C-alpha atoms as an extended CHARMM CRD file, in Angstrom:
* protein
*
       228  EXT
         1         1  MET       CA             20.4380000000      -24.3760000000       10.0090000000  PROA      1               0.0000000000
         2         2  ILE       CA             18.0780000000      -25.8990000000        7.4200000000  PROA      2               0.0000000000
         3         3  ASP       CA             15.7840000000      -26.9880000000       10.2520000000  PROA      3               0.0000000000
         4         4  HSD       CA             15.3090000000      -23.4100000000       11.4350000000  PROA      4               0.0000000000
         5         5  PRO       CA             11.6350000000      -22.3810000000       11.1400000000  PROA      5               0.0000000000
         6         6  TYR       CA             12.4870000000      -19.3130000000        9.0270000000  PROA      6               0.0000000000
         7         7  VAL       CA             14.5170000000      -21.3350000000        6.5310000000  PROA      7               0.0000000000
         8         8  LYS       CA             11.8700000000      -24.0400000000        6.2850000000  PROA      8               0.0000000000
         9         9  LEU       CA              9.1980000000      -21.4160000000        5.6560000000  PROA      9               0.0000000000
        10        10  ILE       CA             11.2160000000      -19.7540000000        2.8860000000  PROA      10              0.0000000000
        11        11  PHE       CA             11.9020000000      -23.0700000000        1.1380000000  PROA      11              0.0000000000
        12        12  LYS       CA              8.2770000000      -24.1600000000        1.4590000000  PROA      12              0.0000000000
        13        13  TYR       CA              6.6960000000      -20.9060000000        0.1980000000  PROA      13              0.0000000000
        14        14  PRO       CA              9.4080000000      -19.0040000000       -1.7300000000  PROA      14              0.0000000000
        15        15  ASP       CA              6.9200000000      -17.1260000000       -3.9420000000  PROA      15              0.0000000000
        16        16  SER       CA              5.1090000000      -15.6770000000       -0.9260000000  PROA      16              0.0000000000
        17        17  PHE       CA              8.1340000000      -13.4920000000       -0.1730000000  PROA      17              0.0000000000
        18        18  LEU       CA              8.0310000000      -11.6370000000       -3.5090000000  PROA      18              0.0000000000
        19        19  PRO       CA              5.9030000000       -8.7360000000       -2.1430000000  PROA      19              0.0000000000
        20        20  ASP       CA              8.2850000000       -8.4300000000        0.8200000000  PROA      20              0.0000000000
        21        21  LEU       CA             11.2430000000       -8.1830000000       -1.5460000000  PROA      21              0.0000000000
        22        22  PHE       CA              9.6470000000       -5.3390000000       -3.5260000000  PROA      22              0.0000000000
        23        23  LEU       CA              8.5040000000       -3.7170000000       -0.2830000000  PROA      23              0.0000000000
        24        24  LEU       CA             12.0780000000       -3.7230000000        1.0270000000  PROA      24              0.0000000000
        25        25  LEU       CA             13.4020000000       -2.3760000000       -2.2980000000  PROA      25              0.0000000000
        26        26  ALA       CA             10.7930000000        0.3940000000       -2.2630000000  PROA      26              0.0000000000
        27        27  ILE       CA             11.8130000000        1.4020000000        1.2610000000  PROA      27              0.0000000000
        28        28  GLY       CA             15.4700000000        1.4210000000        0.2570000000  PROA      28              0.0000000000
        29        29  THR       CA             14.6900000000        3.5790000000       -2.7740000000  PROA      29              0.0000000000
        30        30  GLY       CA             12.6710000000        5.9630000000       -0.6360000000  PROA      30              0.0000000000
        31        31  LEU       CA             15.5010000000        6.3020000000        1.8870000000  PROA      31              0.0000000000
        32        32  VAL       CA             18.1020000000        6.8800000000       -0.8510000000  PROA      32              0.0000000000
        33        33  ASN       CA             15.9250000000        9.6390000000       -2.3320000000  PROA      33              0.0000000000
        34        34  TYR       CA             14.5940000000       10.8810000000        1.0010000000  PROA      34              0.0000000000
        35        35  PHE       CA             15.7700000000       14.4810000000        0.6460000000  PROA      35              0.0000000000
        36        36  PHE       CA             14.0520000000       14.7290000000       -2.7550000000  PROA      36              0.0000000000
        37        37  LEU       CA             10.7130000000       13.4830000000       -1.4540000000  PROA      37              0.0000000000
        38        38  ASP       CA              7.9190000000       15.9190000000       -0.7100000000  PROA      38              0.0000000000
        39        39  LYS       CA              5.6830000000       15.5930000000        2.3620000000  PROA      39              0.0000000000
        40        40  SER       CA              3.1430000000       13.3120000000        0.6990000000  PROA      40              0.0000000000
        41        41  ASN       CA              5.8110000000       10.8720000000       -0.5010000000  PROA      41              0.0000000000
        42        42  ARG       CA              7.4240000000       10.8580000000        2.9230000000  PROA      42              0.0000000000
        43        43  TRP       CA              4.1000000000        9.7720000000        4.3950000000  PROA      43              0.0000000000
        44        44  LEU       CA              3.9890000000        6.9510000000        1.8610000000  PROA      44              0.0000000000
        45        45  LEU       CA              7.5130000000        5.9550000000        2.8480000000  PROA      45              0.0000000000
        46        46  ARG       CA              6.4940000000        5.8720000000        6.5230000000  PROA      46              0.0000000000
        47        47  MET       CA              3.5440000000        3.7010000000        5.5270000000  PROA      47              0.0000000000
        48        48  LEU       CA              5.8900000000        1.2470000000        3.8060000000  PROA      48              0.0000000000
        49        49  ILE       CA              8.2010000000        1.0890000000        6.8190000000  PROA      49              0.0000000000
        50        50  PHE       CA              5.3060000000        0.2360000000        9.1450000000  PROA      50              0.0000000000
        51        51  SER       CA              4.0530000000       -2.3240000000        6.6040000000  PROA      51              0.0000000000
        52        52  PHE       CA              7.4950000000       -3.9320000000        6.5460000000  PROA      52              0.0000000000
        53        53  VAL       CA              7.5570000000       -4.1990000000       10.3350000000  PROA      53              0.0000000000
        54        54  ILE       CA              4.1500000000       -5.8710000000       10.2190000000  PROA      54              0.0000000000
        55        55  SER       CA              5.4010000000       -8.1890000000        7.4810000000  PROA      55              0.0000000000
        56        56  LEU       CA              8.3600000000       -9.2580000000        9.6340000000  PROA      56              0.0000000000
        57        57  ILE       CA              5.9830000000      -10.1090000000       12.4790000000  PROA      57              0.0000000000
        58        58  GLN       CA              3.8080000000      -12.0580000000       10.0310000000  PROA      58              0.0000000000
        59        59  ILE       CA              6.8150000000      -14.0770000000        8.8810000000  PROA      59              0.0000000000
        60        60  HSD       CA              7.8250000000      -14.7890000000       12.4700000000  PROA      60              0.0000000000
        61        61  ASP       CA              4.3290000000      -15.9240000000       13.4230000000  PROA      61              0.0000000000
        62        62  ALA       CA              3.9880000000      -18.0340000000       10.2750000000  PROA      62              0.0000000000
        63        63  ALA       CA              7.3520000000      -19.7010000000       10.9150000000  PROA      63              0.0000000000
        64        64  TYR       CA              6.3110000000      -20.6860000000       14.4250000000  PROA      64              0.0000000000
        65        65  ARG       CA              2.7360000000      -21.5150000000       13.3890000000  PROA      65              0.0000000000
        66        66  HSD       CA              1.1450000000      -18.7020000000       15.3690000000  PROA      66              0.0000000000
        67        67  ASN       CA             -1.9600000000      -16.8370000000       14.2930000000  PROA      67              0.0000000000
        68        68  ASN       CA             -1.0050000000      -13.8740000000       12.1080000000  PROA      68              0.0000000000
        69        69  THR       CA             -4.3160000000      -13.1720000000       10.3610000000  PROA      69              0.0000000000
        70        70  TYR       CA             -4.9660000000      -10.0600000000       12.4320000000  PROA      70              0.0000000000
        71        71  LEU       CA             -1.8100000000       -8.5070000000       10.9730000000  PROA      71              0.0000000000
        72        72  TYR       CA             -3.4600000000       -8.3330000000        7.5320000000  PROA      72              0.0000000000
        73        73  ASN       CA             -6.1410000000       -6.2210000000        9.1820000000  PROA      73              0.0000000000
        74        74  LEU       CA             -3.6500000000       -3.9670000000       10.9750000000  PROA      74              0.0000000000
        75        75  ASN       CA             -1.6890000000       -3.4610000000        7.7680000000  PROA      75              0.0000000000
        76        76  SER       CA             -4.8930000000       -2.2780000000        6.1220000000  PROA      76              0.0000000000
        77        77  LEU       CA             -5.1720000000        0.4490000000        8.7640000000  PROA      77              0.0000000000
        78        78  VAL       CA             -1.5340000000        1.4350000000        8.2040000000  PROA      78              0.0000000000
        79        79  GLU       CA             -2.0460000000        1.6820000000        4.4310000000  PROA      79              0.0000000000
        80        80  MET       CA             -5.2540000000        3.6540000000        4.7310000000  PROA      80              0.0000000000
        81        81  SER       CA             -3.6710000000        6.1030000000        7.1860000000  PROA      81              0.0000000000
        82        82  GLY       CA             -0.6640000000        6.6340000000        4.9110000000  PROA      82              0.0000000000
        83        83  PHE       CA             -2.8370000000        7.2620000000        1.8750000000  PROA      83              0.0000000000
        84        84  ALA       CA             -5.1890000000        9.5990000000        3.7010000000  PROA      84              0.0000000000
        85        85  ALA       CA             -2.2230000000       11.6480000000        4.9630000000  PROA      85              0.0000000000
        86        86  ALA       CA             -0.6020000000       11.7920000000        1.5010000000  PROA      86              0.0000000000
        87        87  TYR       CA             -3.7510000000       12.9090000000       -0.2980000000  PROA      87              0.0000000000
        88        88  TRP       CA             -4.6470000000       15.3320000000        2.4930000000  PROA      88              0.0000000000
        89        89  ILE       CA             -1.3700000000       17.1120000000        1.7570000000  PROA      89              0.0000000000
        90        90  GLU       CA             -1.8090000000       17.0100000000       -2.0270000000  PROA      90              0.0000000000
        91        91  LEU       CA             -5.4650000000       18.0570000000       -2.1860000000  PROA      91              0.0000000000
        92        92  LYS       CA             -5.5740000000       21.3440000000       -0.3500000000  PROA      92              0.0000000000
        93        93  SER       CA             -9.0790000000       22.6110000000       -1.0770000000  PROA      93              0.0000000000
        94        94  ARG       CA            -11.6380000000       22.4330000000        1.7060000000  PROA      94              0.0000000000
        95        95  ARG       CA            -14.0120000000       20.3140000000       -0.3920000000  PROA      95              0.0000000000
        96        96  ASN       CA            -11.3470000000       17.7640000000       -1.2630000000  PROA      96              0.0000000000
        97        97  ARG       CA            -10.1090000000       17.5190000000        2.2970000000  PROA      97              0.0000000000
        98        98  MET       CA            -13.6440000000       16.9920000000        3.5730000000  PROA      98              0.0000000000
        99        99  LEU       CA            -14.0080000000       14.1100000000        1.1190000000  PROA      99              0.0000000000
       100       100  ILE       CA            -10.6720000000       12.6330000000        2.2230000000  PROA      100             0.0000000000
       101       101  LEU       CA            -11.5860000000       12.9400000000        5.8910000000  PROA      101             0.0000000000
       102       102  SER       CA            -15.0740000000       11.5290000000        5.3170000000  PROA      102             0.0000000000
       103       103  GLY       CA            -13.6460000000        8.5330000000        3.4670000000  PROA      103             0.0000000000
       104       104  PHE       CA            -11.1330000000        7.8870000000        6.2350000000  PROA      104             0.0000000000
       105       105  VAL       CA            -13.7970000000        8.1390000000        8.9610000000  PROA      105             0.0000000000
       106       106  VAL       CA            -16.0380000000        5.7030000000        7.0830000000  PROA      106             0.0000000000
       107       107  TYR       CA            -13.1190000000        3.2970000000        6.7440000000  PROA      107             0.0000000000
       108       108  VAL       CA            -12.2100000000        3.5090000000       10.4520000000  PROA      108             0.0000000000
       109       109  MET       CA            -15.8130000000        2.8310000000       11.4720000000  PROA      109             0.0000000000
       110       110  VAL       CA            -15.9700000000       -0.2320000000        9.2050000000  PROA      110             0.0000000000
       111       111  PHE       CA            -12.5280000000       -1.3350000000       10.3960000000  PROA      111             0.0000000000
       112       112  LEU       CA            -13.5560000000       -1.2040000000       14.0610000000  PROA      112             0.0000000000
       113       113  TYR       CA            -16.7710000000       -3.0780000000       13.3190000000  PROA      113             0.0000000000
       114       114  ASP       CA            -15.2060000000       -5.7440000000       11.0970000000  PROA      114             0.0000000000
       115       115  PHE       CA            -11.8550000000       -6.2270000000       12.8520000000  PROA      115             0.0000000000
       116       116  SER       CA            -11.0220000000       -9.7590000000       13.9240000000  PROA      116             0.0000000000
       117       117  TRP       CA             -7.9990000000      -11.3440000000       15.5700000000  PROA      117             0.0000000000
       118       118  THR       CA             -8.5890000000      -14.6870000000       13.8620000000  PROA      118             0.0000000000
       119       119  ASN       CA            -10.1240000000      -13.8440000000       10.4600000000  PROA      119             0.0000000000
       120       120  ILE       CA             -9.2930000000      -11.5130000000        7.5870000000  PROA      120             0.0000000000
       121       121  ALA       CA            -11.5730000000       -8.4650000000        7.8500000000  PROA      121             0.0000000000
       122       122  GLY       CA            -12.7410000000       -8.7320000000        4.2600000000  PROA      122             0.0000000000
       123       123  VAL       CA            -15.3030000000       -5.9500000000        4.4320000000  PROA      123             0.0000000000
       124       124  ALA       CA            -12.8030000000       -3.4870000000        5.9080000000  PROA      124             0.0000000000
       125       125  LEU       CA            -10.1440000000       -4.3970000000        3.3370000000  PROA      125             0.0000000000
       126       126  GLY       CA            -12.7100000000       -4.1130000000        0.5550000000  PROA      126             0.0000000000
       127       127  VAL       CA            -13.8540000000       -0.6970000000        1.7660000000  PROA      127             0.0000000000
       128       128  GLN       CA            -10.2040000000        0.3610000000        2.0200000000  PROA      128             0.0000000000
       129       129  ARG       CA             -9.7190000000       -0.4350000000       -1.6380000000  PROA      129             0.0000000000
       130       130  ILE       CA            -12.8540000000        1.4050000000       -2.7110000000  PROA      130             0.0000000000
       131       131  ILE       CA            -11.7210000000        4.5160000000       -0.8290000000  PROA      131             0.0000000000
       132       132  MET       CA             -8.2010000000        4.2140000000       -2.2820000000  PROA      132             0.0000000000
       133       133  ILE       CA             -9.7260000000        4.2510000000       -5.7630000000  PROA      133             0.0000000000
       134       134  LEU       CA            -11.8610000000        7.2780000000       -4.8600000000  PROA      134             0.0000000000
       135       135  TYR       CA             -8.8090000000        9.1250000000       -3.4860000000  PROA      135             0.0000000000
       136       136  ALA       CA             -6.8640000000        8.4280000000       -6.6770000000  PROA      136             0.0000000000
       137       137  LEU       CA             -9.7570000000        9.5220000000       -8.9320000000  PROA      137             0.0000000000
       138       138  LEU       CA            -10.1540000000       12.6550000000       -6.8340000000  PROA      138             0.0000000000
       139       139  TYR       CA             -6.4790000000       13.4000000000       -7.3820000000  PROA      139             0.0000000000
       140       140  PHE       CA             -6.7580000000       12.8360000000      -11.1470000000  PROA      140             0.0000000000
       141       141  HSD       CA             -9.6850000000       15.2580000000      -11.2390000000  PROA      141             0.0000000000
       142       142  TYR       CA             -7.6300000000       17.7660000000       -9.2740000000  PROA      142             0.0000000000
       143       143  ILE       CA             -4.6070000000       17.7120000000      -11.5900000000  PROA      143             0.0000000000
       144       144  LEU       CA             -6.8360000000       17.8240000000      -14.6940000000  PROA      144             0.0000000000
       145       145  THR       CA             -8.6550000000       20.9260000000      -13.4600000000  PROA      145             0.0000000000
       146       146  LYS       CA             -5.5470000000       22.7240000000      -12.1850000000  PROA      146             0.0000000000
       147       147  MET       CA             -3.3360000000       21.8710000000      -15.1850000000  PROA      147             0.0000000000
       148       148  GLN       CA             -0.1910000000       22.7550000000      -13.2170000000  PROA      148             0.0000000000
       149       149  ILE       CA              1.8110000000       19.5640000000      -13.8130000000  PROA      149             0.0000000000
       150       150  GLN       CA              4.5650000000       20.1390000000      -16.3700000000  PROA      150             0.0000000000
       151       151  ASN       CA              5.1570000000       16.4700000000      -17.2320000000  PROA      151             0.0000000000
       152       152  LEU       CA              2.8050000000       13.7310000000      -16.0010000000  PROA      152             0.0000000000
       153       153  LEU       CA              5.2560000000       10.9920000000      -16.9330000000  PROA      153             0.0000000000
       154       154  ILE       CA              7.6880000000       12.0810000000      -14.2140000000  PROA      154             0.0000000000
       155       155  HSD       CA              5.0480000000       13.2350000000      -11.7200000000  PROA      155             0.0000000000
       156       156  SER       CA              5.3970000000       10.9640000000       -8.7090000000  PROA      156             0.0000000000
       157       157  MET       CA              1.8380000000       11.1620000000       -7.3460000000  PROA      157             0.0000000000
       158       158  PHE       CA              0.3740000000       10.4540000000      -10.7730000000  PROA      158             0.0000000000
       159       159  TRP       CA              2.0680000000        7.0500000000      -10.7610000000  PROA      159             0.0000000000
       160       160  VAL       CA              1.1870000000        6.4590000000       -7.1240000000  PROA      160             0.0000000000
       161       161  SER       CA             -2.4730000000        7.1100000000       -7.9370000000  PROA      161             0.0000000000
       162       162  ALA       CA             -2.4100000000        4.9490000000      -11.0750000000  PROA      162             0.0000000000
       163       163  GLY       CA             -0.7460000000        2.1320000000       -9.1390000000  PROA      163             0.0000000000
       164       164  ALA       CA             -3.2480000000        2.4800000000       -6.3010000000  PROA      164             0.0000000000
       165       165  ILE       CA             -6.1680000000        2.0710000000       -8.7070000000  PROA      165             0.0000000000
       166       166  VAL       CA             -4.6880000000       -1.0610000000      -10.3120000000  PROA      166             0.0000000000
       167       167  HSD       CA             -3.7440000000       -2.5680000000       -6.9440000000  PROA      167             0.0000000000
       168       168  ALA       CA             -7.0850000000       -1.7690000000       -5.2990000000  PROA      168             0.0000000000
       169       169  ALA       CA             -9.2210000000       -2.8650000000       -8.2540000000  PROA      169             0.0000000000
       170       170  GLY       CA             -7.2240000000       -6.0680000000       -8.6870000000  PROA      170             0.0000000000
       171       171  THR       CA             -7.7800000000       -7.2000000000       -5.1020000000  PROA      171             0.0000000000
       172       172  LEU       CA            -11.1530000000       -5.5980000000       -4.3290000000  PROA      172             0.0000000000
       173       173  PHE       CA            -13.3980000000       -8.5840000000       -4.9890000000  PROA      173             0.0000000000
       174       174  VAL       CA            -10.9840000000      -11.0160000000       -3.3490000000  PROA      174             0.0000000000
       175       175  PHE       CA            -11.6630000000       -9.2570000000       -0.0470000000  PROA      175             0.0000000000
       176       176  LEU       CA            -15.3170000000       -8.3510000000       -0.5680000000  PROA      176             0.0000000000
       177       177  PHE       CA            -16.0350000000      -12.0680000000       -1.0340000000  PROA      177             0.0000000000
       178       178  VAL       CA            -13.3890000000      -13.1870000000        1.4290000000  PROA      178             0.0000000000
       179       179  LYS       CA            -15.3920000000      -16.1560000000        2.7600000000  PROA      179             0.0000000000
       180       180  VAL       CA            -15.4440000000      -17.6500000000       -0.7270000000  PROA      180             0.0000000000
       181       181  THR       CA            -11.9850000000      -16.6240000000       -1.9200000000  PROA      181             0.0000000000
       182       182  LEU       CA             -9.8250000000      -16.9650000000        1.1950000000  PROA      182             0.0000000000
       183       183  GLY       CA            -12.1290000000      -18.9740000000        3.4120000000  PROA      183             0.0000000000
       184       184  ASP       CA            -10.9960000000      -22.4580000000        2.3710000000  PROA      184             0.0000000000
       185       185  LEU       CA             -7.4560000000      -23.3170000000        3.4630000000  PROA      185             0.0000000000
       186       186  SER       CA             -7.6110000000      -26.9040000000        2.2630000000  PROA      186             0.0000000000
       187       187  SER       CA             -5.6460000000      -28.1670000000       -0.6970000000  PROA      187             0.0000000000
       188       188  ASN       CA             -8.9200000000      -28.5450000000       -2.6090000000  PROA      188             0.0000000000
       189       189  GLY       CA             -9.8880000000      -24.9430000000       -2.0130000000  PROA      189             0.0000000000
       190       190  SER       CA             -9.0380000000      -21.8210000000       -3.9650000000  PROA      190             0.0000000000
       191       191  TYR       CA             -7.1730000000      -20.0460000000       -1.1390000000  PROA      191             0.0000000000
       192       192  TYR       CA             -3.7220000000      -20.2830000000       -2.7230000000  PROA      192             0.0000000000
       193       193  LEU       CA             -5.0080000000      -18.9960000000       -6.0570000000  PROA      193             0.0000000000
       194       194  TYR       CA             -6.5490000000      -15.9110000000       -4.5110000000  PROA      194             0.0000000000
       195       195  ILE       CA             -3.7430000000      -15.2170000000       -2.0500000000  PROA      195             0.0000000000
       196       196  THR       CA             -1.3680000000      -15.3750000000       -5.0320000000  PROA      196             0.0000000000
       197       197  ILE       CA             -3.5010000000      -12.7330000000       -6.7700000000  PROA      197             0.0000000000
       198       198  VAL       CA             -3.2750000000      -10.5180000000       -3.6740000000  PROA      198             0.0000000000
       199       199  ARG       CA              0.5000000000      -11.0010000000       -3.4150000000  PROA      199             0.0000000000
       200       200  THR       CA              1.0140000000      -10.2900000000       -7.1110000000  PROA      200             0.0000000000
       201       201  PHE       CA             -0.8960000000       -7.0040000000       -7.0090000000  PROA      201             0.0000000000
       202       202  SER       CA              0.8530000000       -6.0370000000       -3.7650000000  PROA      202             0.0000000000
       203       203  ALA       CA              4.2510000000       -6.6660000000       -5.3600000000  PROA      203             0.0000000000
       204       204  PHE       CA              3.1720000000       -4.6050000000       -8.3750000000  PROA      204             0.0000000000
       205       205  PHE       CA              2.0970000000       -1.7130000000       -6.1480000000  PROA      205             0.0000000000
       206       206  TYR       CA              5.3570000000       -1.7160000000       -4.2010000000  PROA      206             0.0000000000
       207       207  LEU       CA              7.1900000000       -1.6660000000       -7.5240000000  PROA      207             0.0000000000
       208       208  VAL       CA              5.1530000000        1.3740000000       -8.5920000000  PROA      208             0.0000000000
       209       209  LEU       CA              6.0420000000        3.1510000000       -5.3350000000  PROA      209             0.0000000000
       210       210  LEU       CA              9.6930000000        2.2700000000       -5.9090000000  PROA      210             0.0000000000
       211       211  VAL       CA              9.5420000000        3.8940000000       -9.3500000000  PROA      211             0.0000000000
       212       212  SER       CA              7.6410000000        6.9100000000       -8.0180000000  PROA      212             0.0000000000
       213       213  PHE       CA             10.3620000000        7.5810000000       -5.4320000000  PROA      213             0.0000000000
       214       214  TRP       CA             12.9950000000        7.6030000000       -8.1810000000  PROA      214             0.0000000000
       215       215  LEU       CA             10.8010000000        9.8320000000      -10.3510000000  PROA      215             0.0000000000
       216       216  ARG       CA             10.4250000000       12.2480000000       -7.4510000000  PROA      216             0.0000000000
       217       217  ARG       CA             14.1940000000       12.8690000000       -7.6000000000  PROA      217             0.0000000000
       218       218  ARG       CA             13.9230000000       13.7850000000      -11.2990000000  PROA      218             0.0000000000
       219       219  GLU       CA             10.7750000000       15.8390000000      -10.7380000000  PROA      219             0.0000000000
       220       220  PHE       CA             12.5050000000       17.7570000000       -7.9580000000  PROA      220             0.0000000000
       221       221  ARG       CA             15.4220000000       18.6310000000      -10.2140000000  PROA      221             0.0000000000
       222       222  VAL       CA             13.1620000000       19.7010000000      -13.1090000000  PROA      222             0.0000000000
       223       223  THR       CA             11.0860000000       21.8900000000      -10.8020000000  PROA      223             0.0000000000
       224       224  ASP       CA             14.2250000000       23.3650000000       -9.2800000000  PROA      224             0.0000000000
       225       225  ARG       CA             15.5390000000       24.3440000000      -12.7240000000  PROA      225             0.0000000000
       226       226  LEU       CA             12.2180000000       25.9380000000      -13.6860000000  PROA      226             0.0000000000
       227       227  THR       CA             12.1330000000       28.0680000000      -10.5250000000  PROA      227             0.0000000000
       228       228  VAL       CA             15.7180000000       29.2990000000      -10.8050000000  PROA      228             0.0000000000
């Protein structure tokens, strides 16, 4: 049993599974609160489910020493699609939706150009993070101008947007300079330092989504009382 590739991988790199743990917890929280989630949060939940499937394939490939680098790139596309769908629903004005669509089109073009089966598509992942930050800032501008949110502290998309900015900003330069940060896999290189940074911010973001799904339940109940 101990000689099984999965077990050996877990014992060798236990800290690398922290983001997967928070990802699984976030999915569970989303499913428990599913009927309280609005359309944008349900898109985020779908995004997490697809990310978890990709993560399982990554673990399998890593355990059997197969190439799994391309899965980082595919997960970027999943995340960007989920975010674009969520903010498309939240930001209903024509101007905002044109900006969301334009950002997504730019990302897809860069993704197709930069995609690789054997290397991390650092430019595409960097552009993804820039557009995530722009989406979140666009949403903050929207809620500040509309002034329709009763309590920001329990507003789910506020925390999603804040978490997206921290996550994207924290990992942006790791991917923009991917050849320097993640290009050296040797023990003398800085790969493990930078991949730990990426994993830490990913775990943080999944934790924020977990909290936002719980807050959505409370927000739903508060809104329901106000409309009765």
